[in-house]
PDB file of C-alpha atoms in Angstrom:
ATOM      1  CA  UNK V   1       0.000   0.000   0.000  1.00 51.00           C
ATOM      2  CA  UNK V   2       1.468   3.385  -0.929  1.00 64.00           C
ATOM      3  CA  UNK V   3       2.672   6.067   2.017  1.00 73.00           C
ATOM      4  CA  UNK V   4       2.548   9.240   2.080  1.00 84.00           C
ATOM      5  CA  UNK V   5       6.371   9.245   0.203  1.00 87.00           C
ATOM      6  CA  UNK V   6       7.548  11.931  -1.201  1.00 88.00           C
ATOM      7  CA  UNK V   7      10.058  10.744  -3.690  1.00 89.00           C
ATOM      8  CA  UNK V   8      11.037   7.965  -5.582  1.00 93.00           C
ATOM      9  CA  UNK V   9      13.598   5.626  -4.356  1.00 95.00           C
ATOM     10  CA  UNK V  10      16.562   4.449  -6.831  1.00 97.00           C
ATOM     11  CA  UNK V  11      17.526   0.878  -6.597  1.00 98.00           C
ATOM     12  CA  UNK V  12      20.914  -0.602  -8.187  1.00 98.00           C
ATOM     13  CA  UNK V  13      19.726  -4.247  -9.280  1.00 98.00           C
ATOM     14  CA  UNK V  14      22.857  -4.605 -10.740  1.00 98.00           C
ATOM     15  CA  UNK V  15      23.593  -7.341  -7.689  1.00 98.00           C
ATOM     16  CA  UNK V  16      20.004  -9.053  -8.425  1.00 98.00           C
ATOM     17  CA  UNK V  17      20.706  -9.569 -12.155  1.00 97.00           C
ATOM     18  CA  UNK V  18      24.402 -10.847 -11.644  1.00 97.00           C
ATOM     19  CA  UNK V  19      23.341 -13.455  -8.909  1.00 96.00           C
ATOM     20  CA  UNK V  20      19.704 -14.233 -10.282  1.00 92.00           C
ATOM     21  CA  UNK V  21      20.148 -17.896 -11.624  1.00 90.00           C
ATOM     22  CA  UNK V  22      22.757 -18.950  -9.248  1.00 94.00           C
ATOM     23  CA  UNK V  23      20.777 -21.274  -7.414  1.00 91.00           C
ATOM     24  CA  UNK V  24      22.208 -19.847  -3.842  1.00 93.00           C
ATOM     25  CA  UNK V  25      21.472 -16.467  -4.921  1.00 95.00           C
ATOM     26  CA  UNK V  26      19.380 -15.894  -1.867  1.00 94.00           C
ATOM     27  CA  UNK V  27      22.466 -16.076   0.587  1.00 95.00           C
ATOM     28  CA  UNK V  28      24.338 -13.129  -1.788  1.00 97.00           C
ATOM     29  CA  UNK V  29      24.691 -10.134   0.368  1.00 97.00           C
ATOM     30  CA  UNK V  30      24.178  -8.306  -2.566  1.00 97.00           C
ATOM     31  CA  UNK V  31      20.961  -9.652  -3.228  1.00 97.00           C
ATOM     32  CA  UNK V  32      19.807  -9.780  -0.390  1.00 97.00           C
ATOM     33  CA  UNK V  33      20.380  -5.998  -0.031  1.00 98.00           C
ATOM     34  CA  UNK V  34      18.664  -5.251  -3.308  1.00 98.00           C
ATOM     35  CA  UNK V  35      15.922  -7.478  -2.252  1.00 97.00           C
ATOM     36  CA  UNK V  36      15.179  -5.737   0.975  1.00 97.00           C
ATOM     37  CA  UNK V  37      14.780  -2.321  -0.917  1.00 97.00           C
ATOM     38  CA  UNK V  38      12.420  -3.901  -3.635  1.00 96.00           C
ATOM     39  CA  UNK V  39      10.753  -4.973  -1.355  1.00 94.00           C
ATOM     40  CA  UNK V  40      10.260  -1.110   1.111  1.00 94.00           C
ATOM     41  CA  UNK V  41       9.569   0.488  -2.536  1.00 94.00           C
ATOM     42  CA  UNK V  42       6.674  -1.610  -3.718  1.00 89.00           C
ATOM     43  CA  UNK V  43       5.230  -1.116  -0.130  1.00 88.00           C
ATOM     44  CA  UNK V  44       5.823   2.245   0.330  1.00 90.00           C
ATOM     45  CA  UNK V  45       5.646   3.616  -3.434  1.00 89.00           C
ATOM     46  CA  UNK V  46       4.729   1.362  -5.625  1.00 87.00           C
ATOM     47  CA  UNK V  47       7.539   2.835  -8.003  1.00 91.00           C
ATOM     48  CA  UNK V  48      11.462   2.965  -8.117  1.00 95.00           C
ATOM     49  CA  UNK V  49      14.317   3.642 -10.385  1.00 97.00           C
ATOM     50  CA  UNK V  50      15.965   0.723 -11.577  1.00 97.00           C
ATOM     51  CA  UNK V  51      19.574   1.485 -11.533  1.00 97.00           C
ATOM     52  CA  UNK V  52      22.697  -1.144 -13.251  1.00 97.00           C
ATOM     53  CA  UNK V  53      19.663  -3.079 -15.686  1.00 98.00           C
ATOM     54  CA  UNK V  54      22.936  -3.735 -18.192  1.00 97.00           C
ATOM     55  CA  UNK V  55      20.308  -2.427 -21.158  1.00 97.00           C
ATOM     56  CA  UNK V  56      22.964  -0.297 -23.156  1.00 96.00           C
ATOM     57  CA  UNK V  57      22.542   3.423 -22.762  1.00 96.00           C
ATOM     58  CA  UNK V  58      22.598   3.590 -26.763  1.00 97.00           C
ATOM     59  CA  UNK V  59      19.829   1.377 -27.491  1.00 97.00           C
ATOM     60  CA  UNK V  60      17.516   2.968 -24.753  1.00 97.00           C
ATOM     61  CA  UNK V  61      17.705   6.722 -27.093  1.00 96.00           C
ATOM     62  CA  UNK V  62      17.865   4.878 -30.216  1.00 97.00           C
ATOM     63  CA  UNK V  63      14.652   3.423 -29.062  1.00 97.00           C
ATOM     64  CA  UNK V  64      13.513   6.883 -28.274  1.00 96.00           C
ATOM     65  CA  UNK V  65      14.810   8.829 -31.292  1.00 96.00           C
ATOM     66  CA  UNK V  66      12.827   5.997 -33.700  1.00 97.00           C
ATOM     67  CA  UNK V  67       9.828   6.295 -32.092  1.00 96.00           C
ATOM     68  CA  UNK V  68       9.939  10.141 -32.374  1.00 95.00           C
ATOM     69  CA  UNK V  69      10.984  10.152 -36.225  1.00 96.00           C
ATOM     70  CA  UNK V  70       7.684   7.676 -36.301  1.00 97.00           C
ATOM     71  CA  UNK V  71       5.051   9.906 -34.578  1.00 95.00           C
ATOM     72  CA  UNK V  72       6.931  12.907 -36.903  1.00 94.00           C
ATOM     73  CA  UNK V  73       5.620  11.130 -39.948  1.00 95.00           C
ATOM     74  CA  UNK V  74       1.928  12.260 -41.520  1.00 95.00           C
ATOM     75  CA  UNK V  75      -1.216  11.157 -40.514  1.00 92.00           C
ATOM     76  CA  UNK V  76      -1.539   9.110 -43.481  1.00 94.00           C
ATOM     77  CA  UNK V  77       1.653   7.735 -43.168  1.00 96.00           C
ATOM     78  CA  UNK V  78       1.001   6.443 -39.348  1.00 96.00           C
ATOM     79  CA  UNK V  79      -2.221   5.603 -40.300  1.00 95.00           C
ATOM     80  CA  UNK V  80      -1.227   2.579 -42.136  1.00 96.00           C
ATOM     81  CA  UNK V  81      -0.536   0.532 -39.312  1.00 97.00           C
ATOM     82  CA  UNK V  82      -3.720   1.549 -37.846  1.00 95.00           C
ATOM     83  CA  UNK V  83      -4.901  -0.054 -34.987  1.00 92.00           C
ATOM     84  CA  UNK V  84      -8.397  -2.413 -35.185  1.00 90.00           C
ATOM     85  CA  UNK V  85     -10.514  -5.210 -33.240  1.00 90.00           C
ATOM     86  CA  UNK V  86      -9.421  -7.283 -35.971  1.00 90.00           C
ATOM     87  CA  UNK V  87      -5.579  -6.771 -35.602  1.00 90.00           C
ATOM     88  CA  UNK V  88      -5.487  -8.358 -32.254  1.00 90.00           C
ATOM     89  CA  UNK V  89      -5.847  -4.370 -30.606  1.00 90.00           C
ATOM     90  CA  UNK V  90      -2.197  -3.776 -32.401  1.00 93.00           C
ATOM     91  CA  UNK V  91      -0.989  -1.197 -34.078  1.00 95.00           C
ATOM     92  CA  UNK V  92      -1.252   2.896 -33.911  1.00 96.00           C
ATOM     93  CA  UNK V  93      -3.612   4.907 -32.051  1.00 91.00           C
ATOM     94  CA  UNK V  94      -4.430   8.831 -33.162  1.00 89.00           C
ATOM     95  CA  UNK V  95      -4.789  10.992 -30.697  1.00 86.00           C
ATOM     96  CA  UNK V  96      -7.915  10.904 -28.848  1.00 76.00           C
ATOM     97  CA  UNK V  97      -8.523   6.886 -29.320  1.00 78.00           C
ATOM     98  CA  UNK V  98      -7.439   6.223 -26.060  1.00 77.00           C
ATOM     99  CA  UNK V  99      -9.482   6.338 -23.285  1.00 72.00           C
ATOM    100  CA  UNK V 100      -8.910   7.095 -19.986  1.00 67.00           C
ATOM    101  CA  UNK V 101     -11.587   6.790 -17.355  1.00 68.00           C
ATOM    102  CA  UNK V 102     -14.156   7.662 -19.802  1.00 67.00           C
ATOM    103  CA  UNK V 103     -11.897  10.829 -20.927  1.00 67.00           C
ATOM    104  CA  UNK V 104      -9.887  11.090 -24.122  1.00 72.00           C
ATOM    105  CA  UNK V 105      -6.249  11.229 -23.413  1.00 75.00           C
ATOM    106  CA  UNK V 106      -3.925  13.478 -25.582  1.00 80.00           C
ATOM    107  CA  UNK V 107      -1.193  10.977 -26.903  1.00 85.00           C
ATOM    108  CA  UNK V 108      -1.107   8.857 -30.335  1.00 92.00           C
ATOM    109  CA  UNK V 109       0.652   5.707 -29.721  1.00 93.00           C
ATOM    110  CA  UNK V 110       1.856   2.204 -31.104  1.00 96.00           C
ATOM    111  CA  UNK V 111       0.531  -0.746 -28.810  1.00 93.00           C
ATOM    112  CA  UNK V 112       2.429  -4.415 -29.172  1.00 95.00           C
ATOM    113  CA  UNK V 113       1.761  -7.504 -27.421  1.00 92.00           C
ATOM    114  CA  UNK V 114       3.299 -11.172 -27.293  1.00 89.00           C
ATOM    115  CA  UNK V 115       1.805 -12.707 -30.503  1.00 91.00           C
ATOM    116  CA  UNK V 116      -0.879 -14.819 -30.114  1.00 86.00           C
ATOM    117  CA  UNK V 117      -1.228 -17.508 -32.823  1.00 85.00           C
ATOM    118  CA  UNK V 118      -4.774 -18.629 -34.173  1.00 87.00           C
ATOM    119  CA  UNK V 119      -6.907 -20.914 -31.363  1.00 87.00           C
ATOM    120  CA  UNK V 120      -3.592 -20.745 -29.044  1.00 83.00           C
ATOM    121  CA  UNK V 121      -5.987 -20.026 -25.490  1.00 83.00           C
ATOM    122  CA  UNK V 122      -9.055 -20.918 -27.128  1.00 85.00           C
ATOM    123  CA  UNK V 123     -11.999 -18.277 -26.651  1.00 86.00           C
ATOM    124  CA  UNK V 124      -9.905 -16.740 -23.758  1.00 82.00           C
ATOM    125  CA  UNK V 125      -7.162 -15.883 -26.416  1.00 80.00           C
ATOM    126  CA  UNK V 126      -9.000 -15.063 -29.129  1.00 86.00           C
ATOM    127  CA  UNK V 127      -9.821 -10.471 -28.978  1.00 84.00           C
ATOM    128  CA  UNK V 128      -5.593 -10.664 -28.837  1.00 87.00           C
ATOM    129  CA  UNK V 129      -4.803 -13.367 -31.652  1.00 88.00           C
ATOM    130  CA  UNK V 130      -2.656 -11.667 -34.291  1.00 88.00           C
ATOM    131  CA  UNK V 131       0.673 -10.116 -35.072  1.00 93.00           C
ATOM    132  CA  UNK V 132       2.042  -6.671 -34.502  1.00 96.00           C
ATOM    133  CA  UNK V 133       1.980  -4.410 -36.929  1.00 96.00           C
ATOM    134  CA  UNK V 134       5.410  -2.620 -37.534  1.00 97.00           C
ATOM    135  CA  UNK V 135       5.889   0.205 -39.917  1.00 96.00           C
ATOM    136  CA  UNK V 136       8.250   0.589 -42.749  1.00 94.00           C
ATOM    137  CA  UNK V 137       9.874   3.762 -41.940  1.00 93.00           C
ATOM    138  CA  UNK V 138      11.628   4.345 -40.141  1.00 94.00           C
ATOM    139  CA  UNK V 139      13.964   1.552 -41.178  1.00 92.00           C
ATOM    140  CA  UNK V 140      15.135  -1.037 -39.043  1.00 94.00           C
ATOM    141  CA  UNK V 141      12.089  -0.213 -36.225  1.00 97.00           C
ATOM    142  CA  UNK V 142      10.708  -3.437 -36.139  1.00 97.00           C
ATOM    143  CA  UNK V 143      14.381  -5.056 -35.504  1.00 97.00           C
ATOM    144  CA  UNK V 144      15.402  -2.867 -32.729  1.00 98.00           C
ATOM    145  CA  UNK V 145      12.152  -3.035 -31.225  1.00 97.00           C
ATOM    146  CA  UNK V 146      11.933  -6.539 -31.136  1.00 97.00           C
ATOM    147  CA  UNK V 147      15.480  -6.739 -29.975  1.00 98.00           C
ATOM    148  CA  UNK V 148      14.679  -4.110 -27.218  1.00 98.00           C
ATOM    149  CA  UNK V 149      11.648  -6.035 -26.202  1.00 96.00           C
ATOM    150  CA  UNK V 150      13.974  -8.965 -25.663  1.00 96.00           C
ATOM    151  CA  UNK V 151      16.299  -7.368 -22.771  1.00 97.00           C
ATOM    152  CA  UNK V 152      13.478  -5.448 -21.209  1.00 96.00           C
ATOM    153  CA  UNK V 153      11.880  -9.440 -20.795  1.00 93.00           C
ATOM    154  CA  UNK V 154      15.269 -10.585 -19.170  1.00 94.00           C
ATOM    155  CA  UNK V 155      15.219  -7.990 -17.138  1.00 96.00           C
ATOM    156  CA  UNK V 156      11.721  -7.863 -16.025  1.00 93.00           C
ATOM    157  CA  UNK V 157      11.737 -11.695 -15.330  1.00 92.00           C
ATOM    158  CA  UNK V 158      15.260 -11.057 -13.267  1.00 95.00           C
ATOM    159  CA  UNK V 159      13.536  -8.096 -10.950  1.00 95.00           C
ATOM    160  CA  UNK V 160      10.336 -10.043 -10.511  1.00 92.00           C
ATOM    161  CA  UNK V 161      12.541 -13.087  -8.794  1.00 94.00           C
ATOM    162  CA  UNK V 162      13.676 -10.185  -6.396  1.00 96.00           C
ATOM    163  CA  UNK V 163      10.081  -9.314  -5.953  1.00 93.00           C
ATOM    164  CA  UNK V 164       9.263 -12.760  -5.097  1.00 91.00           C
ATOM    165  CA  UNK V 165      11.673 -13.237  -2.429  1.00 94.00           C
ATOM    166  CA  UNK V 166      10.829  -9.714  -1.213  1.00 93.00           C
ATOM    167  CA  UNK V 167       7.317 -11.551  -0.437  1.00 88.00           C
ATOM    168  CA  UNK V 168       8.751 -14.111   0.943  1.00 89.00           C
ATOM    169  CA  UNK V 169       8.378 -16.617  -1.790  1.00 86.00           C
ATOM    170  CA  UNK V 170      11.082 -18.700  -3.758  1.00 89.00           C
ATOM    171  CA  UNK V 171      13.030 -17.167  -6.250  1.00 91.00           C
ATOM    172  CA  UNK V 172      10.679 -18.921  -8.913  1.00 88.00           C
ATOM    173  CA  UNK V 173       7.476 -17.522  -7.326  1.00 83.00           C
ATOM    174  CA  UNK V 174       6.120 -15.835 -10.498  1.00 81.00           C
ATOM    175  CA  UNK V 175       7.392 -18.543 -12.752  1.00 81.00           C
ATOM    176  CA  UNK V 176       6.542 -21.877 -14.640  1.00 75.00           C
ATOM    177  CA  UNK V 177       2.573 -22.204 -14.429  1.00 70.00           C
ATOM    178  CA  UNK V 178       2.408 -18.323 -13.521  1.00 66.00           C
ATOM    179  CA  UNK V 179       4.264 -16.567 -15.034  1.00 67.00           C
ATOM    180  CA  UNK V 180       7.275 -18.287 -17.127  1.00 71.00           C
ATOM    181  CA  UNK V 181       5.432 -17.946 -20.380  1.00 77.00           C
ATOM    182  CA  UNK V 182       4.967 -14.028 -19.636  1.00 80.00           C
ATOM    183  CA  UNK V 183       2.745 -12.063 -21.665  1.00 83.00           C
ATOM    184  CA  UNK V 184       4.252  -8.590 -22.484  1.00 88.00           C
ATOM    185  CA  UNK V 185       2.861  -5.312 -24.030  1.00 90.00           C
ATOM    186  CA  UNK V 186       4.838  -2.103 -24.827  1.00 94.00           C
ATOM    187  CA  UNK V 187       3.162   0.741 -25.380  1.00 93.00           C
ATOM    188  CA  UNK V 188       5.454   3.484 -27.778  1.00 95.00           C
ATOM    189  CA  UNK V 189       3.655   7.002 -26.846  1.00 92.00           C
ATOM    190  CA  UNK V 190       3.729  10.365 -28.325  1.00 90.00           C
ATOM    191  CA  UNK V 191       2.327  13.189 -26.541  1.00 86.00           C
ATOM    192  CA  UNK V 192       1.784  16.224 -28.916  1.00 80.00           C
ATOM    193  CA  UNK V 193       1.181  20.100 -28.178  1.00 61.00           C
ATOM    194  CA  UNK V 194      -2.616  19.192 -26.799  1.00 45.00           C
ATOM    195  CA  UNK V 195      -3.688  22.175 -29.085  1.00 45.00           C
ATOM    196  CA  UNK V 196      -2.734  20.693 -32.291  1.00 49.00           C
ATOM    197  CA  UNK V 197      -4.177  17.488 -31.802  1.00 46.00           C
ATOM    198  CA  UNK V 198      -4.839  15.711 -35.338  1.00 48.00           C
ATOM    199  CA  UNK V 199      -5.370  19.771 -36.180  1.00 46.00           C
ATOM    200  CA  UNK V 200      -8.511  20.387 -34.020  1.00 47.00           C
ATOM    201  CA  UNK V 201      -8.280  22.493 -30.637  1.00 43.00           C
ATOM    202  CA  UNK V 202      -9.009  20.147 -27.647  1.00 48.00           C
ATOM    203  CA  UNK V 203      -8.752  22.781 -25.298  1.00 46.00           C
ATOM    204  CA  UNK V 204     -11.546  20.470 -23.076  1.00 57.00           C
ATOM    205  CA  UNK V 205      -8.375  17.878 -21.944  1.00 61.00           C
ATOM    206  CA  UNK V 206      -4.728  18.764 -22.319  1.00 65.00           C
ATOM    207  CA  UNK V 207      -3.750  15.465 -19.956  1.00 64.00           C
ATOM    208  CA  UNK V 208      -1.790  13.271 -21.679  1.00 64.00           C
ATOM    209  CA  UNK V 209      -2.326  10.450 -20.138  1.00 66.00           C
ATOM    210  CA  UNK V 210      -5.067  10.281 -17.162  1.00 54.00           C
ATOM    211  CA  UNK V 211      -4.267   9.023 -13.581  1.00 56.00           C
ATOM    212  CA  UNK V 212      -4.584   5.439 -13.942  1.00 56.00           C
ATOM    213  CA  UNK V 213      -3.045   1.979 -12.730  1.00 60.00           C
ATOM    214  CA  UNK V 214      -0.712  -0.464 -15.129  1.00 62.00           C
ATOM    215  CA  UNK V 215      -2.541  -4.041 -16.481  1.00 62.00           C
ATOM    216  CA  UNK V 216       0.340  -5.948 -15.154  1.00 65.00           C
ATOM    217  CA  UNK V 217       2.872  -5.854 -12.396  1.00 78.00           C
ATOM    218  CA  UNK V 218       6.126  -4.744 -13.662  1.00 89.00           C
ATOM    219  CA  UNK V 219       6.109  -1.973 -16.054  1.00 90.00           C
ATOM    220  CA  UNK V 220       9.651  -0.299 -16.694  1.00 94.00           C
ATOM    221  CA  UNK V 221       9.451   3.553 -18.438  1.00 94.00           C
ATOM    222  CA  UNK V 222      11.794   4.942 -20.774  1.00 95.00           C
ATOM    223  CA  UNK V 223      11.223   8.708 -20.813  1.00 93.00           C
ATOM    224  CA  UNK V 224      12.899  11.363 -22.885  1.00 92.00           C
ATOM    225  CA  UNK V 225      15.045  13.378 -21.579  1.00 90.00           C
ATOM    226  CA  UNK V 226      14.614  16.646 -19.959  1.00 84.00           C
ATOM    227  CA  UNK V 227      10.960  16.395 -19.712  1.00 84.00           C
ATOM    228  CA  UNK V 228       9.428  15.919 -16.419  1.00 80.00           C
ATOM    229  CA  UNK V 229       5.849  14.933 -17.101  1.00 80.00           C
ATOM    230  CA  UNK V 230       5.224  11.287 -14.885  1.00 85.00           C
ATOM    231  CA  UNK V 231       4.351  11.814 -11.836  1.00 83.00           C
ATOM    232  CA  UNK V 232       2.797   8.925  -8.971  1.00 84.00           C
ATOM    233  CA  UNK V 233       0.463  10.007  -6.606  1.00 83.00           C
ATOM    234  CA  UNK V 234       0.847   8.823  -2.710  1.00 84.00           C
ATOM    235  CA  UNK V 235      -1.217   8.047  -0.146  1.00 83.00           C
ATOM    236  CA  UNK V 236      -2.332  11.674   0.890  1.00 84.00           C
ATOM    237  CA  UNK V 237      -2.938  12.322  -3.005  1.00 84.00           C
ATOM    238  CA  UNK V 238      -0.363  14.426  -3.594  1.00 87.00           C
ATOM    239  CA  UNK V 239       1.823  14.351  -7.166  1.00 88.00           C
ATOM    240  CA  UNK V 240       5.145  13.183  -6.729  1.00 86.00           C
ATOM    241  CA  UNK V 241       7.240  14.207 -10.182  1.00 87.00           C
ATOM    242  CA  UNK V 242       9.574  11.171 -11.252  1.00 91.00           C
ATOM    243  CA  UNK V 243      11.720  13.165 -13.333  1.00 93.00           C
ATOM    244  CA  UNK V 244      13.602  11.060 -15.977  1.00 94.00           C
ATOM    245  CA  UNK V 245      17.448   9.831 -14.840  1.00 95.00           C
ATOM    246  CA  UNK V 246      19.750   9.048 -17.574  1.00 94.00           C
ATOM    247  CA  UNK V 247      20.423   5.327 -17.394  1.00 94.00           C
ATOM    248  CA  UNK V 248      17.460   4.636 -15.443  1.00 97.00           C
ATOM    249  CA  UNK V 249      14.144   3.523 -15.818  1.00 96.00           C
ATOM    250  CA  UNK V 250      10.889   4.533 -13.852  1.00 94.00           C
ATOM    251  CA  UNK V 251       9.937   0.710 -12.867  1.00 93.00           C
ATOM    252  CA  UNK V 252       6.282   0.361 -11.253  1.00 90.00           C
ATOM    253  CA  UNK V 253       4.038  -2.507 -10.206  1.00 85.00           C
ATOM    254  CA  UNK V 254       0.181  -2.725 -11.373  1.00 72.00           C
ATOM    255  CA  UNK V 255      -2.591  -4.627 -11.160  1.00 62.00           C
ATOM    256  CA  UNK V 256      -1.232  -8.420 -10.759  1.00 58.00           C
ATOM    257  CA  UNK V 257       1.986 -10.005 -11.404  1.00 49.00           C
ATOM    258  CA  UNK V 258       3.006 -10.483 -15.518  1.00 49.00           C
ATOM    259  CA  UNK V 259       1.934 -13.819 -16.135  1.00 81.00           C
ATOM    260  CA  UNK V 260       1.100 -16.525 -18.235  1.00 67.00           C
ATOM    261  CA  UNK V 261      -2.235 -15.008 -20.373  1.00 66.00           C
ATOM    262  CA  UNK V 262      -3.923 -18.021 -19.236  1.00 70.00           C
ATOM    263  CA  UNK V 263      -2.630 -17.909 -15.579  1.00 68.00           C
ATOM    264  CA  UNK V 264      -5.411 -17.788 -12.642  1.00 68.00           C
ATOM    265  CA  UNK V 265      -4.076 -14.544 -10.784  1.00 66.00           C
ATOM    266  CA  UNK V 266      -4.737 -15.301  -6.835  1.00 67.00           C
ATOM    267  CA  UNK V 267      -2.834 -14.539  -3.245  1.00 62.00           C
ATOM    268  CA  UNK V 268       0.429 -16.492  -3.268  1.00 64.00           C
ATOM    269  CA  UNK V 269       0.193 -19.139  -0.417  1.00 68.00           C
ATOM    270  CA  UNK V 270       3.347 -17.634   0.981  1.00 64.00           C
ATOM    271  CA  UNK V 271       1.077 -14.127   1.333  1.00 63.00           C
ATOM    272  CA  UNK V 272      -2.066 -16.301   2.512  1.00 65.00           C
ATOM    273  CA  UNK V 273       0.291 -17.563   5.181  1.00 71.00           C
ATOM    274  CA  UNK V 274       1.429 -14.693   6.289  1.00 67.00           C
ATOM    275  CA  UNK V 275      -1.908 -12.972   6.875  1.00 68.00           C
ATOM    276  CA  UNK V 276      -3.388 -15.889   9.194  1.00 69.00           C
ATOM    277  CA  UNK V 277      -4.432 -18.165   6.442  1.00 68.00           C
ATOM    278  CA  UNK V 278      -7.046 -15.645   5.008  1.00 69.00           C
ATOM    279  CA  UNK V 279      -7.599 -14.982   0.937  1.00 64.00           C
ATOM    280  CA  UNK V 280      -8.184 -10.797   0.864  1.00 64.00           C
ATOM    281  CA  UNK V 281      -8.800 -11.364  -2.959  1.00 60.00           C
ATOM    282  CA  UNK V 282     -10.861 -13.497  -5.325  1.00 64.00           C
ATOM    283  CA  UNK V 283      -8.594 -15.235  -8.136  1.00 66.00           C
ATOM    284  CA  UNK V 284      -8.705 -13.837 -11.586  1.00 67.00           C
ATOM    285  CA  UNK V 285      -7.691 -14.798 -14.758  1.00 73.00           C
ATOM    286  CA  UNK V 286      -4.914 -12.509 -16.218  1.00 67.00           C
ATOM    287  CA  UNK V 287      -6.231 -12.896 -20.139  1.00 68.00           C
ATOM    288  CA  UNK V 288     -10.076 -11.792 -19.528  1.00 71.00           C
ATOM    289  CA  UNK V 289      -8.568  -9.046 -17.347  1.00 65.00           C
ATOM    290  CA  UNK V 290      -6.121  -7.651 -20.226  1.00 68.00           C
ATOM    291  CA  UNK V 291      -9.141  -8.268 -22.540  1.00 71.00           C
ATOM    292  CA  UNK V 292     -11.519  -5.909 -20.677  1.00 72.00           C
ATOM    293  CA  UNK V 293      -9.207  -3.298 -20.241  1.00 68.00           C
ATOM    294  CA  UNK V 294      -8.266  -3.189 -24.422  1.00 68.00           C
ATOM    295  CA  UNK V 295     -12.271  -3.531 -25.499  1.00 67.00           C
ATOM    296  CA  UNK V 296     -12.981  -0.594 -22.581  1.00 64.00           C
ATOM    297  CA  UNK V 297     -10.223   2.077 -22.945  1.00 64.00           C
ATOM    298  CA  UNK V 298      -9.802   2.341 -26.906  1.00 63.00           C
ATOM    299  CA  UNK V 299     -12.143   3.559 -29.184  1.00 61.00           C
ATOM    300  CA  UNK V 300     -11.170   2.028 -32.749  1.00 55.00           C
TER     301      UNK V 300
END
């Protein structure tokens, strides 16, 4: 449960990801140290900056600068990789198309998700079944995306064996059944003057992206540089700015742990344990939940 913090804590995993699949990784002092401030952020935050991740400094702003000669591109251009109910919810979003809480936000974006092939999860699987669509310009975007997709994984997977012993689980906690199959999205955002958007004044809404929670549990931010626009609310509802650090990323958990898109989401018995043998939560099943949030927050 969030405090009433009042800024973000920075967190060198560097020790978690060196040690992670050493079978006695949970005697490492260095781990162990790492784990023990995972585990006062995502009680007291909910956020951190993940220091020493090993992604190279160079592919983070090549990722950046791509995506920003992309959303420089016309309207017709970015349109071709529009985003439909028919391409598995992948693809580009104008500005406007996603929803918020019932309000427009002001940002055009790309969404991807772990391909789903045809009949893979059944009915469960079927709103996401498809294959992202990439465009052709810039060159080379669907390469280093993929590739950059690939490491944030790896890392994700490494920090969520640090959450898990943070809870007092094994190091494998979130894995095999739950989560060793995880499904990932990335999200590439734009966020344009809010007065220009697709040409029309919008001077109703100039948030860019309204106060809301992440689908899954680890989500780690790239921001550009020099622009402070994130910010995390704590417990007395105040705005807490998490300014982008240069070989960081903003890391935050959401709404369950990134599993399996068939896993059944439900307290860990470790947690059940630990609060006298009670279940606070009712299970749920991490597909339907992804599902409802795509079919309720776009309009396509």
């Amino acid at each position: 449960m969030a405090t009433d913090f009042k800024s973000i804590p920075i967190i060198d995993v560097a020790p978690l990801l060196a040690k992670c699949d050493d079978p006695k990784m949970v005697q490492d002092p260095g781990v162990r140290e790492v784990v023990k401030q995972l585990d006062q952020a995502c009680r007291e935050a909910g956020f951190f900056y993940a220091k020493g991740h090993g992604i190279p400094e160079t592919m983070v702003k090549e990722v950046r600068n791509i995506t920003h000669k992309f959303f420089d591109l016309p309207y017709e251009e970015k349109l071709k990789i529009k985003m439909t109910p028919a391409a598995g919810y992948r693809g580009y979003q104008r500005i406007g198309e996603n929803i918020t809480k019932g309000v427009p936000d002001m940002h055009e974006a790309i969404d991807c998700y772990k391909e789903l092939k045809q009949g893979m999860y059944g009915a469960l699987g079927k709103p996401m079944e498809g294959c992202n669509q990439w465009p052709h310009y810039p060159p080379n975007f669907k390469e280093l995306m993929e590739e950059y997709i690939s490491l944030c994984t790896e890392v994700s997977r490494k920090i969520m064996r640090g959450i898990a012993l943070a809870l007092g689980g094994s190091p494998d906690e979130f894995e095999g059944e739950r989560g060793g199959d995880a499904f990932w999205v990335m999200r590439l955002i734009g966020y344009p003057g809010a007065s220009t958007a697709n040409g029309k004044c919008t001077s109703e809404n100039d948030i860019g992206c309204g106060a809301h929670t992440d689908y899954g549990l680890l989500t780690l931010v790239n921001q550009d540089e020099n622009i402070t626009a994130l910010q995390v609310r704590n417990q007395a509802g105040e705005w807490i700015s998490a300014p982008p650090i240069p070989g960081m990323f903003v890391c935050n958990i959401g709404d369950m742990l990134k599993p399996n898109y068939d896993a059944a989401v439900e307290p860990l018995e470790v947690c059940v344990r630990k609060s006298g043998g009670t279940r606070k939560f009712e299970k749920a099943v991490y597909g339907e939940h992804l599902v409802s949030k795509v079919q309720t927050n776009f309009v396509t």
